Amino acid sequence: TQLLEQSPQFLSIQEGENLTVYCNSSSVFSSLQWYRQEPGEGPVLLVTVVTGGEVKKLKRLTFQFGDARKDSSLHITAAQPGDTGLYLCAGAENYGGSQGNLIFGKGTKLSVKP
Amino acid sequence: DSGVTQTPKHLITATGQRVTLRCSPRSGDLSVYWYQQSLDQGLQFLIHYYNGEERAKGNILERFSAQQFPDLHSELNLSSLELGDSALYFCASSVVASWSYEQYFGPGTRLTVT
């Protein structure tokens, strides 16, 4: 069974600070997604990374996929209160070579204070 | 708005009862996934349907079942409910043959079993 470990579990910072959250596994994933979830709502897809070593930027958010496709990181520059939420990473699990289900980490709960 | 709809938004019922949760995927998506999210377990994959057929099962209890209808909407049936079944239930849909396995989540149904 493939598992994704996210760290830290909780993060509370001041507006303007930078932060990095991590997503690690002992397994190789064909792709990895990052989602952001607000309380009582469904996760919203932020980005998908597919190629080992890939870096994607979404405004102040930078996502990186590890060279071996086993880990990923999310870096936020100059965090804002609107960045507050639960950040989830999810790895695509293959079965039979066809479209598979996602394995989710337990998430990093980020709180950005004004 | 992800384009995935779920009803009802909230559901309160008693132990031993049976409920049905409904999901309509995004237009054109043939895959529907069901997830359970609780505070201690995070987002757990339950089951995946593709174009009416079951494709994969995750941590789904025998008391739970699902189906996908010809119009592609899906229903998750939960029976003999227990207090521990209280959770948020999400469905997600995805594009056919998506190499990136991106999933789009609905707003969820909050189930409270009393």
PDB file of N, CA, C and O in Angstrom, chain A residues 30-31 33 35 37 40-43 45 47-48 50 86 88 92-95 97-102 104-106, chain B residues 9 31 33 35 37 40-41 43 45 48 55-56 90 94-107 110:
ATOM      1  N   SER A  30       3.027   8.048 -10.454  1.00  0.00           N
ATOM      2  CA  SER A  30       3.058   8.498 -11.839  1.00  0.00           C
ATOM      3  C   SER A  30       2.812  10.001 -11.928  1.00  0.00           C
ATOM      4  O   SER A  30       3.264  10.654 -12.863  1.00  0.00           O
ATOM      5  N   SER A  31       2.077  10.540 -10.993  1.00  0.00           N
ATOM      6  CA  SER A  31       1.870  11.975 -10.917  1.00  0.00           C
ATOM      7  C   SER A  31       1.493  12.324  -9.490  1.00  0.00           C
ATOM      8  O   SER A  31       1.126  11.446  -8.707  1.00  0.00           O
ATOM      9  N   GLN A  33      -0.542  15.458  -7.155  1.00  0.00           N
ATOM     10  CA  GLN A  33      -1.317  16.692  -7.139  1.00  0.00           C
ATOM     11  C   GLN A  33      -1.262  17.342  -5.769  1.00  0.00           C
ATOM     12  O   GLN A  33      -1.105  16.672  -4.761  1.00  0.00           O
ATOM     13  N   TYR A  35      -3.681  19.907  -3.457  1.00  0.00           N
ATOM     14  CA  TYR A  35      -5.006  20.473  -3.295  1.00  0.00           C
ATOM     15  C   TYR A  35      -5.017  21.384  -2.077  1.00  0.00           C
ATOM     16  O   TYR A  35      -4.253  21.191  -1.133  1.00  0.00           O
ATOM     17  N   GLN A  37      -7.847  22.867   0.739  1.00  0.00           N
ATOM     18  CA  GLN A  37      -9.211  22.675   1.221  1.00  0.00           C
ATOM     19  C   GLN A  37      -9.518  23.651   2.343  1.00  0.00           C
ATOM     20  O   GLN A  37      -8.731  23.794   3.288  1.00  0.00           O
ATOM     21  N   GLY A  40     -15.171  22.678   5.664  1.00  0.00           N
ATOM     22  CA  GLY A  40     -16.514  22.399   5.185  1.00  0.00           C
ATOM     23  C   GLY A  40     -16.670  22.392   3.681  1.00  0.00           C
ATOM     24  O   GLY A  40     -17.794  22.267   3.181  1.00  0.00           O
ATOM     25  N   GLU A  41     -15.561  22.511   2.950  1.00  0.00           N
ATOM     26  CA  GLU A  41     -15.636  22.518   1.493  1.00  0.00           C
ATOM     27  C   GLU A  41     -14.785  21.410   0.908  1.00  0.00           C
ATOM     28  O   GLU A  41     -13.965  20.793   1.594  1.00  0.00           O
ATOM     29  N   GLY A  42     -14.980  21.148  -0.373  1.00  0.00           N
ATOM     30  CA  GLY A  42     -14.194  20.118  -1.031  1.00  0.00           C
ATOM     31  C   GLY A  42     -12.802  20.606  -1.402  1.00  0.00           C
ATOM     32  O   GLY A  42     -12.584  21.805  -1.573  1.00  0.00           O
ATOM     33  N   PRO A  43     -11.837  19.689  -1.529  1.00  0.00           N
ATOM     34  CA  PRO A  43     -10.490  20.080  -1.965  1.00  0.00           C
ATOM     35  C   PRO A  43     -10.533  20.693  -3.356  1.00  0.00           C
ATOM     36  O   PRO A  43     -11.286  20.250  -4.213  1.00  0.00           O
ATOM     37  N   LEU A  45      -8.157  21.611  -6.624  1.00  0.00           N
ATOM     38  CA  LEU A  45      -6.885  21.281  -7.257  1.00  0.00           C
ATOM     39  C   LEU A  45      -6.060  22.544  -7.506  1.00  0.00           C
ATOM     40  O   LEU A  45      -6.545  23.522  -8.079  1.00  0.00           O
ATOM     41  N   VAL A  47      -2.362  22.143  -8.478  1.00  0.00           N
ATOM     42  CA  VAL A  47      -1.375  21.837  -9.508  1.00  0.00           C
ATOM     43  C   VAL A  47      -1.183  20.332  -9.620  1.00  0.00           C
ATOM     44  O   VAL A  47      -1.481  19.593  -8.670  1.00  0.00           O
ATOM     45  N   THR A  48      -0.715  19.899 -10.777  1.00  0.00           N
ATOM     46  CA  THR A  48      -0.309  18.512 -11.003  1.00  0.00           C
ATOM     47  C   THR A  48       1.131  18.514 -11.491  1.00  0.00           C
ATOM     48  O   THR A  48       1.477  19.287 -12.386  1.00  0.00           O
ATOM     49  N   VAL A  50       4.224  15.887 -12.915  1.00  0.00           N
ATOM     50  CA  VAL A  50       4.317  14.573 -13.550  1.00  0.00           C
ATOM     51  C   VAL A  50       5.763  14.103 -13.735  1.00  0.00           C
ATOM     52  O   VAL A  50       6.079  12.946 -13.520  1.00  0.00           O
ATOM     53  N   LEU A  86      -6.142  23.870   4.492  1.00  0.00           N
ATOM     54  CA  LEU A  86      -5.512  22.548   4.599  1.00  0.00           C
ATOM     55  C   LEU A  86      -4.920  22.215   3.236  1.00  0.00           C
ATOM     56  O   LEU A  86      -5.640  22.190   2.233  1.00  0.00           O
ATOM     57  N   LEU A  88      -3.254  19.517   0.872  1.00  0.00           N
ATOM     58  CA  LEU A  88      -3.206  18.064   0.712  1.00  0.00           C
ATOM     59  C   LEU A  88      -2.389  17.703  -0.515  1.00  0.00           C
ATOM     60  O   LEU A  88      -2.562  18.306  -1.576  1.00  0.00           O
ATOM     61  N   ALA A  92      -1.043   9.581  -7.605  1.00  0.00           N
ATOM     62  CA  ALA A  92      -1.869   8.728  -8.452  1.00  0.00           C
ATOM     63  C   ALA A  92      -1.381   7.298  -8.362  1.00  0.00           C
ATOM     64  O   ALA A  92      -0.206   7.001  -8.603  1.00  0.00           O
ATOM     65  N   GLU A  93      -2.287   6.418  -8.029  1.00  0.00           N
ATOM     66  CA  GLU A  93      -1.982   4.990  -7.885  1.00  0.00           C
ATOM     67  C   GLU A  93      -2.459   4.271  -9.134  1.00  0.00           C
ATOM     68  O   GLU A  93      -3.628   4.376  -9.497  1.00  0.00           O
ATOM     69  N   ASN A  94      -1.568   3.552  -9.761  1.00  0.00           N
ATOM     70  CA  ASN A  94      -1.950   2.857 -10.976  1.00  0.00           C
ATOM     71  C   ASN A  94      -2.475   1.474 -10.685  1.00  0.00           C
ATOM     72  O   ASN A  94      -2.016   0.812  -9.775  1.00  0.00           O
ATOM     73  N   TYR A  95      -3.435   1.038 -11.456  1.00  0.00           N
ATOM     74  CA  TYR A  95      -3.795  -0.371 -11.445  1.00  0.00           C
ATOM     75  C   TYR A  95      -4.190  -0.763 -12.851  1.00  0.00           C
ATOM     76  O   TYR A  95      -4.952  -0.075 -13.491  1.00  0.00           O
ATOM     77  N   GLY A  97      -2.680  -0.400 -15.438  1.00  0.00           N
ATOM     78  CA  GLY A  97      -2.253   0.547 -16.448  1.00  0.00           C
ATOM     79  C   GLY A  97      -3.292   1.583 -16.800  1.00  0.00           C
ATOM     80  O   GLY A  97      -3.085   2.413 -17.671  1.00  0.00           O
ATOM     81  N   SER A  98      -4.429   1.563 -16.121  1.00  0.00           N
ATOM     82  CA  SER A  98      -5.479   2.529 -16.452  1.00  0.00           C
ATOM     83  C   SER A  98      -5.605   3.570 -15.354  1.00  0.00           C
ATOM     84  O   SER A  98      -4.872   3.559 -14.382  1.00  0.00           O
ATOM     85  N   GLN A  99      -6.538   4.442 -15.526  1.00  0.00           N
ATOM     86  CA  GLN A  99      -6.700   5.548 -14.594  1.00  0.00           C
ATOM     87  C   GLN A  99      -6.975   5.042 -13.194  1.00  0.00           C
ATOM     88  O   GLN A  99      -7.879   4.240 -12.989  1.00  0.00           O
ATOM     89  N   GLY A 100      -6.212   5.509 -12.242  1.00  0.00           N
ATOM     90  CA  GLY A 100      -6.300   4.991 -10.888  1.00  0.00           C
ATOM     91  C   GLY A 100      -6.808   5.988  -9.889  1.00  0.00           C
ATOM     92  O   GLY A 100      -7.084   7.126 -10.209  1.00  0.00           O
ATOM     93  N   ASN A 101      -6.925   5.527  -8.655  1.00  0.00           N
ATOM     94  CA  ASN A 101      -7.403   6.412  -7.609  1.00  0.00           C
ATOM     95  C   ASN A 101      -6.224   7.150  -6.981  1.00  0.00           C
ATOM     96  O   ASN A 101      -5.065   6.803  -7.192  1.00  0.00           O
ATOM     97  N   LEU A 102      -6.554   8.179  -6.228  1.00  0.00           N
ATOM     98  CA  LEU A 102      -5.542   9.003  -5.581  1.00  0.00           C
ATOM     99  C   LEU A 102      -5.348   8.562  -4.136  1.00  0.00           C
ATOM    100  O   LEU A 102      -6.307   8.259  -3.436  1.00  0.00           O
ATOM    101  N   PHE A 104      -4.160  10.085  -0.679  1.00  0.00           N
ATOM    102  CA  PHE A 104      -3.981  11.401  -0.079  1.00  0.00           C
ATOM    103  C   PHE A 104      -3.132  11.330   1.177  1.00  0.00           C
ATOM    104  O   PHE A 104      -3.232  10.391   1.974  1.00  0.00           O
ATOM    105  N   GLY A 105      -2.299  12.354   1.362  1.00  0.00           N
ATOM    106  CA  GLY A 105      -1.668  12.559   2.645  1.00  0.00           C
ATOM    107  C   GLY A 105      -2.695  13.146   3.605  1.00  0.00           C
ATOM    108  O   GLY A 105      -3.790  13.535   3.192  1.00  0.00           O
ATOM    109  N   LYS A 106      -2.334  13.233   4.880  1.00  0.00           N
ATOM    110  CA  LYS A 106      -3.284  13.757   5.874  1.00  0.00           C
ATOM    111  C   LYS A 106      -3.316  15.273   5.891  1.00  0.00           C
ATOM    112  O   LYS A 106      -4.173  15.869   6.549  1.00  0.00           O
TER     113      LYS A 106
ATOM    114  N   LYS B   9     -26.474  18.694   1.367  1.00  0.00           N
ATOM    115  CA  LYS B   9     -25.308  19.343   1.945  1.00  0.00           C
ATOM    116  C   LYS B   9     -25.069  18.827   3.364  1.00  0.00           C
ATOM    117  O   LYS B   9     -23.929  18.610   3.764  1.00  0.00           O
ATOM    118  N   SER B  31     -15.749   9.256 -14.916  1.00  0.00           N
ATOM    119  CA  SER B  31     -15.311   8.645 -13.655  1.00  0.00           C
ATOM    120  C   SER B  31     -15.852   9.404 -12.459  1.00  0.00           C
ATOM    121  O   SER B  31     -15.817  10.633 -12.424  1.00  0.00           O
ATOM    122  N   TYR B  33     -15.529   9.207  -8.128  1.00  0.00           N
ATOM    123  CA  TYR B  33     -14.843   8.645  -6.969  1.00  0.00           C
ATOM    124  C   TYR B  33     -15.570   9.110  -5.715  1.00  0.00           C
ATOM    125  O   TYR B  33     -16.014  10.255  -5.642  1.00  0.00           O
ATOM    126  N   TYR B  35     -15.131   9.563  -1.472  1.00  0.00           N
ATOM    127  CA  TYR B  35     -14.176   9.648  -0.377  1.00  0.00           C
ATOM    128  C   TYR B  35     -14.912   9.940   0.924  1.00  0.00           C
ATOM    129  O   TYR B  35     -15.949  10.603   0.934  1.00  0.00           O
ATOM    130  N   GLN B  37     -14.075  11.696   4.683  1.00  0.00           N
ATOM    131  CA  GLN B  37     -13.080  12.483   5.407  1.00  0.00           C
ATOM    132  C   GLN B  37     -13.512  12.657   6.856  1.00  0.00           C
ATOM    133  O   GLN B  37     -14.554  13.232   7.141  1.00  0.00           O
ATOM    134  N   ASP B  40      -9.692  12.269  12.186  1.00  0.00           N
ATOM    135  CA  ASP B  40      -8.518  11.471  12.537  1.00  0.00           C
ATOM    136  C   ASP B  40      -7.957  10.661  11.372  1.00  0.00           C
ATOM    137  O   ASP B  40      -6.776  10.309  11.370  1.00  0.00           O
ATOM    138  N   GLN B  41      -8.773  10.392  10.364  1.00  0.00           N
ATOM    139  CA  GLN B  41      -8.325   9.531   9.272  1.00  0.00           C
ATOM    140  C   GLN B  41      -7.970  10.284   7.995  1.00  0.00           C
ATOM    141  O   GLN B  41      -7.436   9.714   7.065  1.00  0.00           O
ATOM    142  N   LEU B  43      -8.562  12.039   4.346  1.00  0.00           N
ATOM    143  CA  LEU B  43      -9.393  11.751   3.180  1.00  0.00           C
ATOM    144  C   LEU B  43      -9.129  10.308   2.735  1.00  0.00           C
ATOM    145  O   LEU B  43      -8.048   9.974   2.271  1.00  0.00           O
ATOM    146  N   PHE B  45     -10.158   7.045   0.360  1.00  0.00           N
ATOM    147  CA  PHE B  45     -10.804   6.614  -0.864  1.00  0.00           C
ATOM    148  C   PHE B  45     -11.747   5.456  -0.570  1.00  0.00           C
ATOM    149  O   PHE B  45     -11.371   4.496   0.108  1.00  0.00           O
ATOM    150  N   HIS B  48     -14.473   3.712  -6.801  1.00  0.00           N
ATOM    151  CA  HIS B  48     -14.348   4.407  -8.085  1.00  0.00           C
ATOM    152  C   HIS B  48     -15.241   3.717  -9.109  1.00  0.00           C
ATOM    153  O   HIS B  48     -15.196   2.498  -9.263  1.00  0.00           O
ATOM    154  N   ARG B  55     -14.632   0.237 -10.738  1.00  0.00           N
ATOM    155  CA  ARG B  55     -13.251   0.075 -11.189  1.00  0.00           C
ATOM    156  C   ARG B  55     -12.306  -0.264 -10.049  1.00  0.00           C
ATOM    157  O   ARG B  55     -11.321  -0.969 -10.249  1.00  0.00           O
ATOM    158  N   ALA B  56     -12.568   0.280  -8.882  1.00  0.00           N
ATOM    159  CA  ALA B  56     -11.666   0.017  -7.758  1.00  0.00           C
ATOM    160  C   ALA B  56     -12.384   0.274  -6.446  1.00  0.00           C
ATOM    161  O   ALA B  56     -13.271   1.107  -6.357  1.00  0.00           O
ATOM    162  N   PHE B  90     -17.219  13.069   0.215  1.00  0.00           N
ATOM    163  CA  PHE B  90     -16.999  13.812  -1.019  1.00  0.00           C
ATOM    164  C   PHE B  90     -17.064  12.882  -2.207  1.00  0.00           C
ATOM    165  O   PHE B  90     -16.639  11.726  -2.139  1.00  0.00           O
ATOM    166  N   SER B  94     -13.454  12.890 -12.842  1.00  0.00           N
ATOM    167  CA  SER B  94     -12.250  13.143 -13.629  1.00  0.00           C
ATOM    168  C   SER B  94     -12.510  12.832 -15.090  1.00  0.00           C
ATOM    169  O   SER B  94     -13.442  12.102 -15.442  1.00  0.00           O
ATOM    170  N   VAL B  95     -11.634  13.395 -15.902  1.00  0.00           N
ATOM    171  CA  VAL B  95     -11.723  13.220 -17.341  1.00  0.00           C
ATOM    172  C   VAL B  95     -11.323  11.805 -17.713  1.00  0.00           C
ATOM    173  O   VAL B  95     -10.443  11.217 -17.111  1.00  0.00           O
ATOM    174  N   VAL B  96     -11.959  11.253 -18.684  1.00  0.00           N
ATOM    175  CA  VAL B  96     -11.613   9.925 -19.174  1.00  0.00           C
ATOM    176  C   VAL B  96     -10.174   9.912 -19.657  1.00  0.00           C
ATOM    177  O   VAL B  96      -9.717  10.851 -20.291  1.00  0.00           O
ATOM    178  N   ALA B  97      -9.479   8.840 -19.331  1.00  0.00           N
ATOM    179  CA  ALA B  97      -8.115   8.625 -19.824  1.00  0.00           C
ATOM    180  C   ALA B  97      -7.204   9.800 -19.519  1.00  0.00           C
ATOM    181  O   ALA B  97      -6.357  10.167 -20.315  1.00  0.00           O
ATOM    182  N   SER B  98      -7.410  10.387 -18.321  1.00  0.00           N
ATOM    183  CA  SER B  98      -6.545  11.499 -17.940  1.00  0.00           C
ATOM    184  C   SER B  98      -5.198  10.973 -17.480  1.00  0.00           C
ATOM    185  O   SER B  98      -5.112  10.314 -16.456  1.00  0.00           O
ATOM    186  N   TRP B  99      -4.144  11.284 -18.160  1.00  0.00           N
ATOM    187  CA  TRP B  99      -2.819  10.803 -17.785  1.00  0.00           C
ATOM    188  C   TRP B  99      -2.359  11.424 -16.486  1.00  0.00           C
ATOM    189  O   TRP B  99      -1.484  10.929 -15.807  1.00  0.00           O
ATOM    190  N   SER B 100      -2.941  12.570 -16.143  1.00  0.00           N
ATOM    191  CA  SER B 100      -2.515  13.250 -14.929  1.00  0.00           C
ATOM    192  C   SER B 100      -3.376  12.909 -13.730  1.00  0.00           C
ATOM    193  O   SER B 100      -3.064  13.320 -12.624  1.00  0.00           O
ATOM    194  N   TYR B 101      -4.466  12.173 -13.949  1.00  0.00           N
ATOM    195  CA  TYR B 101      -5.328  11.715 -12.864  1.00  0.00           C
ATOM    196  C   TYR B 101      -5.902  12.844 -12.011  1.00  0.00           C
ATOM    197  O   TYR B 101      -6.167  12.663 -10.837  1.00  0.00           O
ATOM    198  N   GLU B 102      -6.102  13.999 -12.585  1.00  0.00           N
ATOM    199  CA  GLU B 102      -6.660  15.099 -11.817  1.00  0.00           C
ATOM    200  C   GLU B 102      -8.121  14.842 -11.496  1.00  0.00           C
ATOM    201  O   GLU B 102      -8.880  14.396 -12.346  1.00  0.00           O
ATOM    202  N   GLN B 103      -8.488  15.131 -10.273  1.00  0.00           N
ATOM    203  CA  GLN B 103      -9.862  14.939  -9.844  1.00  0.00           C
ATOM    204  C   GLN B 103     -10.432  16.255  -9.354  1.00  0.00           C
ATOM    205  O   GLN B 103      -9.732  17.067  -8.764  1.00  0.00           O
ATOM    206  N   TYR B 104     -11.732  16.424  -9.599  1.00  0.00           N
ATOM    207  CA  TYR B 104     -12.431  17.642  -9.221  1.00  0.00           C
ATOM    208  C   TYR B 104     -13.514  17.266  -8.221  1.00  0.00           C
ATOM    209  O   TYR B 104     -14.358  16.417  -8.499  1.00  0.00           O
ATOM    210  N   PHE B 105     -13.451  17.911  -7.072  1.00  0.00           N
ATOM    211  CA  PHE B 105     -14.286  17.528  -5.944  1.00  0.00           C
ATOM    212  C   PHE B 105     -15.559  18.353  -5.835  1.00  0.00           C
ATOM    213  O   PHE B 105     -15.571  19.554  -6.122  1.00  0.00           O
ATOM    214  N   GLY B 106     -16.601  17.703  -5.377  1.00  0.00           N
ATOM    215  CA  GLY B 106     -17.826  18.398  -5.030  1.00  0.00           C
ATOM    216  C   GLY B 106     -17.713  19.038  -3.660  1.00  0.00           C
ATOM    217  O   GLY B 106     -16.708  18.880  -2.972  1.00  0.00           O
ATOM    218  N   PRO B 107     -18.771  19.741  -3.239  1.00  0.00           N
ATOM    219  CA  PRO B 107     -18.746  20.459  -1.965  1.00  0.00           C
ATOM    220  C   PRO B 107     -18.926  19.565  -0.747  1.00  0.00           C
ATOM    221  O   PRO B 107     -18.730  20.005   0.377  1.00  0.00           O
ATOM    222  N   ARG B 110     -22.142  16.517   4.660  1.00  0.00           N
ATOM    223  CA  ARG B 110     -21.767  16.282   6.054  1.00  0.00           C
ATOM    224  C   ARG B 110     -22.809  15.389   6.691  1.00  0.00           C
ATOM    225  O   ARG B 110     -23.979  15.778   6.817  1.00  0.00           O
TER     226      ARG B 110
END
